[in-house]
């Protein structure tokens, strides 16, 4: 048989394998590139190439294929989300590789947050109704202490059922930062109202609520909520200390 036949036999042999080696995938990549050169507008071929790069964990090449595909699908939100996720991953990996460039870990994290912020803001210009990204951006604003920006977005996200509890919890924490304890208490109470079981999320919200009462010098209310966590989990954060201190007063 000709070389062409051998190549296509090898190709179908590799494609059938469950766990092809990196070398074998690289062979498929080169073959796929030849196909694409003949049909540059064939999107399914580009998706094949994208999947090979992903299998080889070659994020940069995957991103360049995604960018190529996304020109044909600007309005495809899932495609754009995938592209953004890859950009984040690449940036984080580079940042870890060059950790000595930074003063400390906090400085490195801040640079990642600033990069994510720019990505999410650009994304929202293209897809202004995406609550998923508004929620992610709110989290970044919160981590960067940009409290007013975070608050605006969390207010929007608190209307979405799946995001309501975490949004209210974060709004409460922002009000604590601003020393508006009565407003914080309202948010934590609203969030707690959604939670039926004493799981980690509920403990977190009740702990925040108790601390807000404590900061607002409403010790009895604070103690009540500290106790409700203590009864379920004595080793939670510094809860034992808080309870013992209260009993010694």
C-alpha positions as a printed Julia matrix, in Angstrom:
249×3 Matrix{Float64}:
   0.0    0.0    0.0
   0.99   3.65  -0.42
   2.29   5.93   2.33
  -1.1    7.6    2.32
  -2.81   4.3    3.16
  -0.33   3.59   5.95
  -0.88   7.04   7.41
  -4.65   6.66   7.44
  -4.35   3.18   8.96
  -2.11   4.54  11.72
  -4.5    7.42  12.21
  -7.56   5.2   12.65
  -5.54   2.89  14.92
  -4.66   5.81  17.26
  -8.19   7.24  17.13
  -9.51   3.9   18.39
  -7.19   3.88  21.41
  -8.59   4.82  24.82
  -5.35   6.37  26.09
  -3.16   7.45  23.2
   0.33   8.67  24.11
   1.35  12.3   23.8
   3.44  11.37  20.76
   0.44   9.7   19.11
  -1.77  12.71  19.75
   0.95  14.95  18.28
   0.81  12.8   15.15
  -2.99  13.27  14.97
  -2.51  17.03  15.44
  -0.15  17.24  12.46
  -2.56  15.2   10.31
  -5.51  17.36  11.38
  -3.59  20.53  10.5
  -3.09  19.16   6.97
  -6.84  18.59   6.66
  -7.57  22.11   7.91
  -5.09  23.58   5.41
  -7.25  22.06   2.65
 -10.53  23.24   4.24
  -9.78  26.35   6.33
 -13.47  27.15   6.94
 -14.34  23.68   8.27
 -15.24  24.33  11.91
 -15.75  20.65  12.97
 -12.11  19.94  11.96
 -10.99  22.81  14.17
 -12.98  21.38  17.08
 -11.15  18.06  16.56
  -7.84  19.93  16.69
  -8.96  21.78  19.82
  -9.75  18.49  21.56
  -6.36  17.02  20.66
  -4.58  20.03  22.13
  -6.7   19.7   25.26
  -5.79  16.02  25.53
  -2.11  16.98  25.31
  -2.7   19.72  27.89
  -1.31  22.29  25.45
  -3.35  25.24  26.68
  -1.73  27.92  24.53
  -2.34  26.05  21.27
  -5.88  25.23  22.43
  -6.48  28.92  23.06
  -5.27  29.93  19.61
  -7.66  27.4   18.0
 -10.49  28.64  20.22
  -9.75  32.22  19.17
  -9.87  31.08  15.57
 -13.23  29.34  16.07
 -14.71  32.18  18.12
 -14.35  34.59  15.18
 -17.08  32.49  13.53
 -19.15  32.35  16.74
 -18.95  35.7   18.52
 -22.4   35.22  20.04
 -21.72  31.74  21.42
 -21.54  32.37  25.18
 -20.27  28.88  26.07
 -17.44  29.13  23.59
 -16.47  32.55  24.94
 -16.64  31.19  28.51
 -14.33  28.34  27.58
 -11.92  30.77  25.94
 -11.9   32.99  29.03
 -11.31  30.01  31.32
  -8.28  29.02  29.26
  -6.93  32.58  29.41
  -7.27  32.52  33.2
  -5.55  29.12  33.47
  -2.65  30.19  31.28
  -2.19  33.42  33.23
  -2.24  31.6   36.58
   0.25  28.98  35.4
   2.63  31.66  34.1
   2.26  33.53  37.36
   3.18  30.41  39.38
   6.13  29.68  37.11
   7.48  33.18  37.71
   6.63  33.41  41.41
  10.01  35.05  42.19
   8.89  38.13  40.22
   6.51  39.03  43.05
   7.15  40.6   46.43
   5.01  37.96  48.1
   2.06  35.64  47.52
  -0.43  38.45  48.16
   1.15  40.55  45.4
   0.95  37.57  43.0
  -2.71  36.93  43.85
  -3.58  40.6   43.4
  -2.15  40.54  39.89
  -4.3   37.5   39.05
  -7.4   39.25  40.44
  -6.68  42.36  38.36
  -6.3   40.19  35.25
  -9.56  38.34  35.99
 -11.28  41.67  36.57
 -10.28  42.91  33.1
 -11.44  39.63  31.5
 -14.82  39.65  33.25
 -15.46  43.31  32.47
 -14.75  42.71  28.78
 -16.97  39.63  28.85
 -19.86  41.6   30.34
 -19.58  44.17  27.57
 -20.28  41.36  25.1
 -22.83  39.53  27.29
 -24.31  42.15  29.64
 -26.95  39.83  31.1
 -24.62  37.04  32.24
 -25.26  36.76  35.99
 -22.67  33.97  36.2
 -19.92  36.45  35.26
 -21.42  39.28  37.31
 -21.13  36.95  40.3
 -17.5   36.11  39.46
 -16.67  39.8   39.0
 -18.37  40.66  42.3
 -16.13  38.11  44.02
 -13.02  39.71  42.5
 -14.15  43.2   43.55
 -14.7   41.81  47.05
 -11.19  40.28  47.14
  -9.71  43.58  45.92
 -11.65  45.5   48.6
 -13.54  47.44  45.93
 -16.6   47.29  48.14
 -19.05  49.6   46.37
 -18.52  47.88  43.01
 -18.93  44.47  44.66
 -22.09  45.6   46.44
 -23.77  46.73  43.22
 -23.19  43.37  41.56
 -24.1   41.28  44.62
 -27.41  43.18  44.81
 -28.18  42.02  41.26
 -27.02  38.45  41.96
 -29.02  38.2   45.19
 -32.17  38.08  43.03
 -30.98  34.83  41.4
 -32.02  31.78  43.39
 -28.75  29.81  43.17
 -26.62  32.85  44.0
 -28.87  34.49  46.58
 -27.37  33.1   49.81
 -23.73  33.71  48.91
 -24.57  37.19  47.55
 -26.4   38.2   50.74
 -23.59  36.76  52.87
 -21.01  38.81  50.95
 -23.21  41.94  51.13
 -23.32  41.44  54.89
 -19.53  41.21  55.04
 -19.21  44.42  53.0
 -21.53  46.22  55.44
 -19.35  44.9   58.29
 -16.3   46.42  56.53
 -18.21  49.68  56.36
 -19.19  49.3   60.05
 -22.88  49.4   59.11
 -23.68  46.56  61.48
 -27.49  46.84  61.46
 -27.51  46.5   57.64
 -25.06  43.57  57.87
 -27.34  41.83  60.39
 -30.29  42.17  57.99
 -28.33  40.56  55.13
 -27.05  37.66  57.25
 -30.56  37.04  58.59
 -31.96  36.99  55.04
 -29.25  34.56  53.95
 -29.79  32.27  56.96
 -33.5   32.16  56.18
 -32.75  30.27  52.96
 -30.7   27.57  54.69
 -32.48  24.63  56.27
 -29.61  22.39  57.4
 -26.67  23.21  59.64
 -24.05  22.66  56.93
 -20.82  24.62  56.38
 -22.61  27.39  54.53
 -25.16  27.87  57.31
 -22.43  27.84  59.99
 -20.56  30.49  58.04
 -23.62  32.74  57.73
 -24.61  32.32  61.41
 -21.03  32.93  62.53
 -20.97  36.15  60.48
 -24.35  37.12  61.95
 -23.14  36.5   65.51
 -19.96  38.52  64.89
 -22.02  41.41  63.49
 -24.2   41.36  66.65
 -21.0   41.27  68.73
 -19.55  44.28  66.85
 -22.87  46.06  67.35
 -22.59  45.33  71.11
 -25.71  43.13  71.11
 -24.05  40.4   73.16
 -27.14  38.34  73.97
 -28.09  37.95  70.32
 -24.47  37.2   69.42
 -24.27  34.48  72.05
 -27.53  32.91  70.89
 -26.14  32.34  67.38
 -22.7   31.29  68.59
 -24.43  28.68  70.75
 -26.5   27.32  67.87
 -23.25  26.56  65.99
 -21.49  25.29  69.15
 -24.23  22.72  69.75
 -23.57  21.26  66.3
 -19.8   21.7   66.02
 -17.64  22.61  69.04
 -14.48  22.79  66.93
 -15.8   25.39  64.48
 -13.33  28.3   64.09
 -12.88  30.07  67.47
 -16.42  29.27  68.62
 -15.4   27.45  71.84
 -13.32  30.47  72.86
 -16.22  32.85  72.17
 -18.63  30.77  74.27
 -16.21  30.31  77.2
 -15.4   34.02  77.22
 -19.11  34.86  77.35
 -19.69  32.56  80.33
 -16.82  34.11  82.26
 -18.26  37.62  81.92
